[in-house]
Amino acid sequence: MATSERTYTDEEVEKRLKKELPHWYLENGWIRRKYKTNSWKGTLMVINTVGHLAEAAWHHPDITASYAWVEVRLMNHAAKGITDKDFELAKKIEDVVHWQPSDEGGALEGCPKDDMRFAYIKYDKPKT
């Protein structure tokens, strides 16, 4: 199925990733992100989160996983390149996977940050 969506050049992709998604990188035509998890449980939680978001967005990544990591790869298959759909889904994945209710205040306390028995992902940002 052909698409008329704009695809970005490698240079444009690199620039947007640096500005908008600093933990993602371009490699072999895909934007990629490797999430480090704390265990198989965390790996499955990340996979299921990405799966839910991708299905809701109707834009489907490639995923590779092992015991303590998940790699997400995005490229618009129909457009044969990186489009706005890839950037938008990557941002949503980042927001949801790294969401910590305790950083927002409110009624949701979130998982205990100082007890690794409850951690499922290794956060990139320092905990405050």
mmCIF file of N, CA and C in Angstrom:
data_model
loop_
_atom_site.group_PDB
_atom_site.id
_atom_site.type_symbol
_atom_site.label_atom_id
_atom_site.label_comp_id
_atom_site.label_asym_id
_atom_site.label_seq_id
_atom_site.Cartn_x
_atom_site.Cartn_y
_atom_site.Cartn_z
ATOM 1 N N MET A 1 0.833 -1.177 0.000
ATOM 2 C CA MET A 1 0.000 0.000 0.000
ATOM 3 C C MET A 1 0.883 1.247 0.000
ATOM 4 N N ALA A 2 0.732 2.096 -0.958
ATOM 5 C CA ALA A 2 1.525 3.319 -1.057
ATOM 6 C C ALA A 2 0.989 4.365 -0.086
ATOM 7 N N THR A 3 1.863 5.245 0.298
ATOM 8 C CA THR A 3 1.462 6.321 1.203
ATOM 9 C C THR A 3 2.076 7.621 0.711
ATOM 10 N N SER A 4 1.438 8.733 1.032
ATOM 11 C CA SER A 4 1.969 10.033 0.639
ATOM 12 C C SER A 4 2.584 10.755 1.836
ATOM 13 N N GLU A 5 2.824 10.037 2.898
ATOM 14 C CA GLU A 5 3.404 10.659 4.091
ATOM 15 C C GLU A 5 4.838 11.082 3.830
ATOM 16 N N ARG A 6 5.195 12.207 4.405
ATOM 17 C CA ARG A 6 6.551 12.728 4.275
ATOM 18 C C ARG A 6 7.514 11.840 5.046
ATOM 19 N N THR A 7 8.593 11.456 4.405
ATOM 20 C CA THR A 7 9.658 10.746 5.106
ATOM 21 C C THR A 7 10.802 11.730 5.337
ATOM 22 N N TYR A 8 11.500 11.529 6.444
ATOM 23 C CA TYR A 8 12.589 12.409 6.834
ATOM 24 C C TYR A 8 13.924 11.847 6.358
ATOM 25 N N THR A 9 14.848 12.746 6.026
ATOM 26 C CA THR A 9 16.202 12.323 5.681
ATOM 27 C C THR A 9 16.903 11.881 6.965
ATOM 28 N N ASP A 10 17.995 11.166 6.825
ATOM 29 C CA ASP A 10 18.762 10.739 7.995
ATOM 30 C C ASP A 10 19.188 11.943 8.836
ATOM 31 N N GLU A 11 19.607 12.996 8.181
ATOM 32 C CA GLU A 11 20.040 14.194 8.902
ATOM 33 C C GLU A 11 18.880 14.800 9.693
ATOM 34 N N GLU A 12 17.715 14.870 9.094
ATOM 35 C CA GLU A 12 16.536 15.406 9.786
ATOM 36 C C GLU A 12 16.145 14.520 10.962
ATOM 37 N N VAL A 13 16.219 13.209 10.766
ATOM 38 C CA VAL A 13 15.890 12.269 11.844
ATOM 39 C C VAL A 13 16.844 12.463 13.010
ATOM 40 N N GLU A 14 18.142 12.501 12.720
ATOM 41 C CA GLU A 14 19.148 12.674 13.777
ATOM 42 C C GLU A 14 18.902 13.962 14.564
ATOM 43 N N LYS A 15 18.581 15.033 13.866
ATOM 44 C CA LYS A 15 18.343 16.325 14.514
ATOM 45 C C LYS A 15 17.118 16.249 15.430
ATOM 46 N N ARG A 16 16.034 15.657 14.935
ATOM 47 C CA ARG A 16 14.823 15.548 15.758
ATOM 48 C C ARG A 16 15.038 14.640 16.953
ATOM 49 N N LEU A 17 15.744 13.536 16.758
ATOM 50 C CA LEU A 17 16.000 12.626 17.875
ATOM 51 C C LEU A 17 16.809 13.337 18.954
ATOM 52 N N LYS A 18 17.833 14.048 18.543
ATOM 53 C CA LYS A 18 18.676 14.755 19.517
ATOM 54 C C LYS A 18 17.848 15.731 20.342
ATOM 55 N N LYS A 19 16.920 16.428 19.677
ATOM 56 C CA LYS A 19 16.110 17.445 20.342
ATOM 57 C C LYS A 19 14.948 16.844 21.126
ATOM 58 N N GLU A 20 14.243 15.867 20.563
ATOM 59 C CA GLU A 20 12.982 15.392 21.114
ATOM 60 C C GLU A 20 13.056 14.046 21.830
ATOM 61 N N LEU A 21 13.972 13.194 21.397
ATOM 62 C CA LEU A 21 14.034 11.822 21.932
ATOM 63 C C LEU A 21 15.496 11.415 22.107
ATOM 64 N N PRO A 22 16.177 12.002 23.086
ATOM 65 C CA PRO A 22 17.632 11.813 23.191
ATOM 66 C C PRO A 22 18.102 10.386 23.462
ATOM 67 N N HIS A 23 17.227 9.498 23.919
ATOM 68 C CA HIS A 23 17.642 8.117 24.169
ATOM 69 C C HIS A 23 17.365 7.201 22.976
ATOM 70 N N TRP A 24 16.818 7.749 21.921
ATOM 71 C CA TRP A 24 16.573 7.015 20.683
ATOM 72 C C TRP A 24 17.700 7.337 19.713
ATOM 73 N N TYR A 25 17.955 6.423 18.767
ATOM 74 C CA TYR A 25 19.000 6.644 17.775
ATOM 75 C C TYR A 25 18.561 6.041 16.443
ATOM 76 N N LEU A 26 19.166 6.497 15.378
ATOM 77 C CA LEU A 26 18.880 6.009 14.030
ATOM 78 C C LEU A 26 19.919 4.966 13.659
ATOM 79 N N GLU A 27 19.453 3.815 13.174
ATOM 80 C CA GLU A 27 20.370 2.781 12.714
ATOM 81 C C GLU A 27 19.656 1.921 11.678
ATOM 82 N N ASN A 28 20.280 1.789 10.526
ATOM 83 C CA ASN A 28 19.774 0.955 9.436
ATOM 84 C C ASN A 28 18.325 1.279 9.054
ATOM 85 N N GLY A 29 17.994 2.575 9.029
ATOM 86 C CA GLY A 29 16.676 2.998 8.581
ATOM 87 C C GLY A 29 15.579 2.961 9.638
ATOM 88 N N TRP A 30 15.913 2.621 10.866
ATOM 89 C CA TRP A 30 14.944 2.548 11.959
ATOM 90 C C TRP A 30 15.344 3.523 13.053
ATOM 91 N N ILE A 31 14.345 4.086 13.750
ATOM 92 C CA ILE A 31 14.695 4.739 15.007
ATOM 93 C C ILE A 31 14.535 3.669 16.085
ATOM 94 N N ARG A 32 15.489 3.638 17.001
ATOM 95 C CA ARG A 32 15.587 2.545 17.968
ATOM 96 C C ARG A 32 15.754 3.072 19.381
ATOM 97 N N ARG A 33 15.300 2.215 20.312
ATOM 98 C CA ARG A 33 15.464 2.521 21.738
ATOM 99 C C ARG A 33 15.592 1.205 22.475
ATOM 100 N N LYS A 34 16.589 1.102 23.321
ATOM 101 C CA LYS A 34 16.748 -0.089 24.157
ATOM 102 C C LYS A 34 16.415 0.293 25.594
ATOM 103 N N TYR A 35 15.407 -0.375 26.141
ATOM 104 C CA TYR A 35 15.010 -0.165 27.533
ATOM 105 C C TYR A 35 15.648 -1.248 28.380
ATOM 106 N N LYS A 36 16.346 -0.840 29.424
ATOM 107 C CA LYS A 36 16.920 -1.800 30.371
ATOM 108 C C LYS A 36 15.888 -2.046 31.461
ATOM 109 N N THR A 37 15.605 -3.301 31.692
ATOM 110 C CA THR A 37 14.619 -3.662 32.700
ATOM 111 C C THR A 37 15.312 -4.345 33.865
ATOM 112 N N ASN A 38 14.552 -4.584 34.924
ATOM 113 C CA ASN A 38 15.127 -5.187 36.121
ATOM 114 C C ASN A 38 14.973 -6.708 36.139
ATOM 115 N N SER A 39 14.120 -7.236 35.260
ATOM 116 C CA SER A 39 13.864 -8.676 35.275
ATOM 117 C C SER A 39 12.969 -9.035 34.089
ATOM 118 N N TRP A 40 12.693 -10.311 33.965
ATOM 119 C CA TRP A 40 11.787 -10.781 32.925
ATOM 120 C C TRP A 40 10.405 -10.158 33.088
ATOM 121 N N LYS A 41 9.956 -9.994 34.338
ATOM 122 C CA LYS A 41 8.664 -9.349 34.612
ATOM 123 C C LYS A 41 8.643 -7.951 34.006
ATOM 124 N N GLY A 42 9.696 -7.182 34.232
ATOM 125 C CA GLY A 42 9.784 -5.834 33.683
ATOM 126 C C GLY A 42 9.826 -5.841 32.165
ATOM 127 N N THR A 43 10.551 -6.793 31.604
ATOM 128 C CA THR A 43 10.622 -6.928 30.146
ATOM 129 C C THR A 43 9.228 -7.147 29.569
ATOM 130 N N LEU A 44 8.465 -8.039 30.166
ATOM 131 C CA LEU A 44 7.110 -8.300 29.678
ATOM 132 C C LEU A 44 6.210 -7.082 29.832
ATOM 133 N N MET A 45 6.381 -6.339 30.918
ATOM 134 C CA MET A 45 5.569 -5.139 31.124
ATOM 135 C C MET A 45 5.861 -4.095 30.041
ATOM 136 N N VAL A 46 7.128 -3.919 29.686
ATOM 137 C CA VAL A 46 7.486 -2.967 28.635
ATOM 138 C C VAL A 46 6.931 -3.446 27.292
ATOM 139 N N ILE A 47 7.100 -4.712 26.981
ATOM 140 C CA ILE A 47 6.577 -5.247 25.719
ATOM 141 C C ILE A 47 5.068 -5.031 25.619
ATOM 142 N N ASN A 48 4.346 -5.340 26.682
ATOM 143 C CA ASN A 48 2.895 -5.175 26.658
ATOM 144 C C ASN A 48 2.484 -3.706 26.556
ATOM 145 N N THR A 49 3.220 -2.825 27.198
ATOM 146 C CA THR A 49 2.944 -1.391 27.095
ATOM 147 C C THR A 49 3.134 -0.922 25.657
ATOM 148 N N VAL A 50 4.252 -1.281 25.059
ATOM 149 C CA VAL A 50 4.523 -0.895 23.673
ATOM 150 C C VAL A 50 3.464 -1.499 22.751
ATOM 151 N N GLY A 51 3.105 -2.753 22.989
ATOM 152 C CA GLY A 51 2.080 -3.403 22.170
ATOM 153 C C GLY A 51 0.745 -2.689 22.236
ATOM 154 N N HIS A 52 0.334 -2.315 23.438
ATOM 155 C CA HIS A 52 -0.938 -1.604 23.603
ATOM 156 C C HIS A 52 -0.907 -0.266 22.857
ATOM 157 N N LEU A 53 0.143 0.517 23.068
ATOM 158 C CA LEU A 53 0.232 1.830 22.432
ATOM 159 C C LEU A 53 0.292 1.709 20.912
ATOM 160 N N ALA A 54 1.064 0.753 20.411
ATOM 161 C CA ALA A 54 1.188 0.563 18.961
ATOM 162 C C ALA A 54 -0.138 0.155 18.337
ATOM 163 N N GLU A 55 -0.840 -0.745 18.981
ATOM 164 C CA GLU A 55 -2.125 -1.188 18.441
ATOM 165 C C GLU A 55 -3.139 -0.048 18.465
ATOM 166 N N ALA A 56 -3.174 0.717 19.547
ATOM 167 C CA ALA A 56 -4.088 1.852 19.630
ATOM 168 C C ALA A 56 -3.764 2.895 18.564
ATOM 169 N N ALA A 57 -2.470 3.073 18.261
ATOM 170 C CA ALA A 57 -2.032 4.042 17.258
ATOM 171 C C ALA A 57 -2.124 3.492 15.834
ATOM 172 N N TRP A 58 -2.296 2.200 15.707
ATOM 173 C CA TRP A 58 -2.301 1.502 14.411
ATOM 174 C C TRP A 58 -0.997 1.766 13.662
ATOM 175 N N HIS A 59 0.100 1.643 14.435
ATOM 176 C CA HIS A 59 1.446 1.815 13.881
ATOM 177 C C HIS A 59 2.340 0.843 14.650
ATOM 178 N N HIS A 60 2.894 -0.122 13.981
ATOM 179 C CA HIS A 60 3.453 -1.287 14.668
ATOM 180 C C HIS A 60 4.974 -1.383 14.581
ATOM 181 N N PRO A 61 5.627 -1.368 15.731
ATOM 182 C CA PRO A 61 7.088 -1.470 15.781
ATOM 183 C C PRO A 61 7.556 -2.921 15.686
ATOM 184 N N ASP A 62 8.840 -3.060 15.479
ATOM 185 C CA ASP A 62 9.498 -4.352 15.655
ATOM 186 C C ASP A 62 10.064 -4.327 17.070
ATOM 187 N N ILE A 63 10.007 -5.467 17.741
ATOM 188 C CA ILE A 63 10.472 -5.566 19.125
ATOM 189 C C ILE A 63 11.376 -6.788 19.254
ATOM 190 N N THR A 64 12.505 -6.607 19.920
ATOM 191 C CA THR A 64 13.388 -7.705 20.288
ATOM 192 C C THR A 64 13.573 -7.620 21.798
ATOM 193 N N ALA A 65 13.589 -8.774 22.459
ATOM 194 C CA ALA A 65 13.680 -8.750 23.918
ATOM 195 C C ALA A 65 14.541 -9.885 24.448
ATOM 196 N N SER A 66 15.052 -9.673 25.634
ATOM 197 C CA SER A 66 15.777 -10.681 26.390
ATOM 198 C C SER A 66 15.378 -10.524 27.849
ATOM 199 N N TYR A 67 16.057 -11.208 28.736
ATOM 200 C CA TYR A 67 15.688 -11.208 30.148
ATOM 201 C C TYR A 67 15.579 -9.806 30.729
ATOM 202 N N ALA A 68 16.554 -8.947 30.462
ATOM 203 C CA ALA A 68 16.593 -7.648 31.131
ATOM 204 C C ALA A 68 16.689 -6.469 30.160
ATOM 205 N N TRP A 69 16.145 -6.625 28.955
ATOM 206 C CA TRP A 69 16.095 -5.494 28.023
ATOM 207 C C TRP A 69 15.053 -5.724 26.933
ATOM 208 N N VAL A 70 14.607 -4.603 26.374
ATOM 209 C CA VAL A 70 13.667 -4.608 25.250
ATOM 210 C C VAL A 70 14.163 -3.576 24.255
ATOM 211 N N GLU A 71 14.287 -3.966 22.988
ATOM 212 C CA GLU A 71 14.616 -3.000 21.948
ATOM 213 C C GLU A 71 13.380 -2.773 21.091
ATOM 214 N N VAL A 72 13.037 -1.495 20.910
ATOM 215 C CA VAL A 72 11.904 -1.094 20.081
ATOM 216 C C VAL A 72 12.476 -0.430 18.834
ATOM 217 N N ARG A 73 11.977 -0.844 17.663
ATOM 218 C CA ARG A 73 12.410 -0.257 16.396
ATOM 219 C C ARG A 73 11.185 0.250 15.645
ATOM 220 N N LEU A 74 11.266 1.497 15.213
ATOM 221 C CA LEU A 74 10.156 2.115 14.488
ATOM 222 C C LEU A 74 10.592 2.593 13.107
ATOM 223 N N MET A 75 9.757 2.299 12.115
ATOM 224 C CA MET A 75 9.899 2.790 10.757
ATOM 225 C C MET A 75 8.541 2.603 10.111
ATOM 226 N N ASN A 76 8.106 3.569 9.354
ATOM 227 C CA ASN A 76 6.828 3.453 8.683
ATOM 228 C C ASN A 76 7.008 2.530 7.478
ATOM 229 N N HIS A 77 6.500 1.306 7.592
ATOM 230 C CA HIS A 77 6.681 0.303 6.547
ATOM 231 C C HIS A 77 6.079 0.758 5.223
ATOM 232 N N ALA A 78 4.882 1.346 5.272
ATOM 233 C CA ALA A 78 4.203 1.770 4.039
ATOM 234 C C ALA A 78 4.976 2.884 3.340
ATOM 235 N N ALA A 79 5.518 3.818 4.123
ATOM 236 C CA ALA A 79 6.263 4.947 3.557
ATOM 237 C C ALA A 79 7.715 4.587 3.274
ATOM 238 N N LYS A 80 8.169 3.444 3.790
ATOM 239 C CA LYS A 80 9.555 2.987 3.644
ATOM 240 C C LYS A 80 10.556 4.014 4.187
ATOM 241 N N GLY A 81 10.234 4.556 5.374
ATOM 242 C CA GLY A 81 11.114 5.528 6.002
ATOM 243 C C GLY A 81 10.537 6.011 7.311
ATOM 244 N N ILE A 82 11.208 6.990 7.891
ATOM 245 C CA ILE A 82 10.785 7.557 9.170
ATOM 246 C C ILE A 82 9.829 8.722 8.891
ATOM 247 N N THR A 83 8.659 8.680 9.524
ATOM 248 C CA THR A 83 7.643 9.720 9.349
ATOM 249 C C THR A 83 7.250 10.273 10.718
ATOM 250 N N ASP A 84 6.333 11.230 10.695
ATOM 251 C CA ASP A 84 5.834 11.783 11.950
ATOM 252 C C ASP A 84 5.209 10.705 12.830
ATOM 253 N N LYS A 85 4.630 9.673 12.239
ATOM 254 C CA LYS A 85 4.033 8.585 13.022
ATOM 255 C C LYS A 85 5.075 7.936 13.924
ATOM 256 N N ASP A 86 6.279 7.763 13.417
ATOM 257 C CA ASP A 86 7.341 7.132 14.207
ATOM 258 C C ASP A 86 7.736 8.008 15.389
ATOM 259 N N PHE A 87 7.909 9.300 15.139
ATOM 260 C CA PHE A 87 8.268 10.208 16.224
ATOM 261 C C PHE A 87 7.160 10.279 17.279
ATOM 262 N N GLU A 88 5.921 10.371 16.841
ATOM 263 C CA GLU A 88 4.811 10.483 17.788
ATOM 264 C C GLU A 88 4.645 9.224 18.623
ATOM 265 N N LEU A 89 4.763 8.053 18.002
ATOM 266 C CA LEU A 89 4.647 6.823 18.779
ATOM 267 C C LEU A 89 5.830 6.674 19.733
ATOM 268 N N ALA A 90 7.032 7.017 19.293
ATOM 269 C CA ALA A 90 8.207 6.950 20.169
ATOM 270 C C ALA A 90 8.017 7.840 21.397
ATOM 271 N N LYS A 91 7.484 9.045 21.203
ATOM 272 C CA LYS A 91 7.243 9.954 22.333
ATOM 273 C C LYS A 91 6.223 9.365 23.305
ATOM 274 N N LYS A 92 5.173 8.782 22.782
ATOM 275 C CA LYS A 92 4.141 8.195 23.649
ATOM 276 C C LYS A 92 4.727 7.010 24.416
ATOM 277 N N ILE A 93 5.519 6.186 23.768
ATOM 278 C CA ILE A 93 6.168 5.054 24.448
ATOM 279 C C ILE A 93 7.056 5.572 25.574
ATOM 280 N N GLU A 94 7.862 6.586 25.290
ATOM 281 C CA GLU A 94 8.728 7.173 26.321
ATOM 282 C C GLU A 94 7.912 7.661 27.510
ATOM 283 N N ASP A 95 6.853 8.405 27.220
ATOM 284 C CA ASP A 95 6.024 8.964 28.293
ATOM 285 C C ASP A 95 5.430 7.881 29.181
ATOM 286 N N VAL A 96 4.911 6.844 28.583
ATOM 287 C CA VAL A 96 4.216 5.816 29.358
ATOM 288 C C VAL A 96 5.202 4.893 30.072
ATOM 289 N N VAL A 97 6.236 4.439 29.389
ATOM 290 C CA VAL A 97 7.194 3.519 30.017
ATOM 291 C C VAL A 97 7.906 4.186 31.190
ATOM 292 N N HIS A 98 8.205 5.471 31.067
ATOM 293 C CA HIS A 98 8.939 6.177 32.124
ATOM 294 C C HIS A 98 8.052 6.925 33.111
ATOM 295 N N TRP A 99 6.753 6.751 33.017
ATOM 296 C CA TRP A 99 5.832 7.459 33.908
ATOM 297 C C TRP A 99 6.051 7.031 35.353
ATOM 298 N N GLN A 100 6.192 8.004 36.234
ATOM 299 C CA GLN A 100 6.336 7.759 37.659
ATOM 300 C C GLN A 100 5.353 8.658 38.404
ATOM 301 N N PRO A 101 4.222 8.091 38.857
ATOM 302 C CA PRO A 101 3.209 8.906 39.538
ATOM 303 C C PRO A 101 3.754 9.695 40.722
ATOM 304 N N SER A 102 4.716 9.136 41.425
ATOM 305 C CA SER A 102 5.242 9.821 42.610
ATOM 306 C C SER A 102 5.913 11.149 42.262
ATOM 307 N N ASP A 103 6.360 11.310 41.015
ATOM 308 C CA ASP A 103 6.979 12.567 40.598
ATOM 309 C C ASP A 103 5.942 13.652 40.332
ATOM 310 N N GLU A 104 4.678 13.256 40.180
ATOM 311 C CA GLU A 104 3.622 14.211 39.864
ATOM 312 C C GLU A 104 2.862 14.684 41.092
ATOM 313 N N GLY A 105 3.007 13.985 42.202
ATOM 314 C CA GLY A 105 2.170 14.274 43.355
ATOM 315 C C GLY A 105 0.802 13.650 43.117
ATOM 316 N N GLY A 106 -0.122 13.894 43.958
ATOM 317 C CA GLY A 106 -1.456 13.341 43.772
ATOM 318 C C GLY A 106 -1.643 12.047 44.541
ATOM 319 N N ALA A 107 -2.764 11.402 44.307
ATOM 320 C CA ALA A 107 -3.156 10.221 45.069
ATOM 321 C C ALA A 107 -2.356 8.967 44.710
ATOM 322 N N LEU A 108 -1.846 8.870 43.495
ATOM 323 C CA LEU A 108 -1.094 7.684 43.090
ATOM 324 C C LEU A 108 0.336 7.788 43.601
ATOM 325 N N GLU A 109 0.719 6.864 44.472
ATOM 326 C CA GLU A 109 2.056 6.971 45.068
ATOM 327 C C GLU A 109 3.157 6.378 44.203
ATOM 328 N N GLY A 110 2.838 5.436 43.339
ATOM 329 C CA GLY A 110 3.850 4.822 42.490
ATOM 330 C C GLY A 110 4.634 3.751 43.220
ATOM 331 N N CYS A 111 5.416 3.008 42.461
ATOM 332 C CA CYS A 111 6.256 1.946 43.029
ATOM 333 C C CYS A 111 7.325 2.569 43.925
ATOM 334 N N PRO A 112 7.708 1.877 44.996
ATOM 335 C CA PRO A 112 8.792 2.388 45.844
ATOM 336 C C PRO A 112 10.078 2.528 45.025
ATOM 337 N N LYS A 113 10.647 3.710 45.009
ATOM 338 C CA LYS A 113 11.842 3.972 44.198
ATOM 339 C C LYS A 113 13.109 3.368 44.795
ATOM 340 N N ASP A 114 13.100 3.143 46.093
ATOM 341 C CA ASP A 114 14.324 2.683 46.747
ATOM 342 C C ASP A 114 14.316 1.190 47.032
ATOM 343 N N ASP A 115 13.357 0.463 46.504
ATOM 344 C CA ASP A 115 13.275 -0.981 46.748
ATOM 345 C C ASP A 115 13.231 -1.711 45.409
ATOM 346 N N MET A 116 14.363 -2.300 45.015
ATOM 347 C CA MET A 116 14.489 -2.927 43.705
ATOM 348 C C MET A 116 13.565 -4.138 43.518
ATOM 349 N N ARG A 117 12.980 -4.639 44.596
ATOM 350 C CA ARG A 117 12.030 -5.749 44.432
ATOM 351 C C ARG A 117 10.820 -5.315 43.618
ATOM 352 N N PHE A 118 10.534 -4.034 43.624
ATOM 353 C CA PHE A 118 9.357 -3.528 42.931
ATOM 354 C C PHE A 118 9.691 -2.815 41.627
ATOM 355 N N ALA A 119 10.964 -2.589 41.369
ATOM 356 C CA ALA A 119 11.365 -1.884 40.145
ATOM 357 C C ALA A 119 11.198 -2.811 38.951
ATOM 358 N N TYR A 120 10.751 -2.255 37.845
ATOM 359 C CA TYR A 120 10.685 -3.077 36.645
ATOM 360 C C TYR A 120 11.456 -2.470 35.479
ATOM 361 N N ILE A 121 11.780 -1.188 35.574
ATOM 362 C CA ILE A 121 12.575 -0.568 34.518
ATOM 363 C C ILE A 121 13.689 0.245 35.162
ATOM 364 N N LYS A 122 14.801 0.351 34.462
ATOM 365 C CA LYS A 122 15.905 1.171 34.935
ATOM 366 C C LYS A 122 15.762 2.533 34.263
ATOM 367 N N TYR A 123 15.399 3.520 35.043
ATOM 368 C CA TYR A 123 15.113 4.853 34.522
ATOM 369 C C TYR A 123 16.360 5.561 34.086
ATOM 370 N N ASP A 124 16.240 6.345 33.024
ATOM 371 C CA ASP A 124 17.369 7.099 32.492
ATOM 372 C C ASP A 124 17.626 8.367 33.281
ATOM 373 N N LYS A 125 16.577 8.936 33.819
ATOM 374 C CA LYS A 125 16.686 10.204 34.536
ATOM 375 C C LYS A 125 16.996 9.940 36.005
ATOM 376 N N PRO A 126 17.772 10.817 36.624
ATOM 377 C CA PRO A 126 18.008 10.655 38.054
ATOM 378 C C PRO A 126 16.698 10.822 38.815
ATOM 379 N N LYS A 127 16.524 10.033 39.844
ATOM 380 C CA LYS A 127 15.316 10.106 40.661
ATOM 381 C C LYS A 127 15.428 11.285 41.614
ATOM 382 N N THR A 128 14.355 12.043 41.729
ATOM 383 C CA THR A 128 14.381 13.218 42.605
ATOM 384 C C THR A 128 13.561 12.954 43.856
#
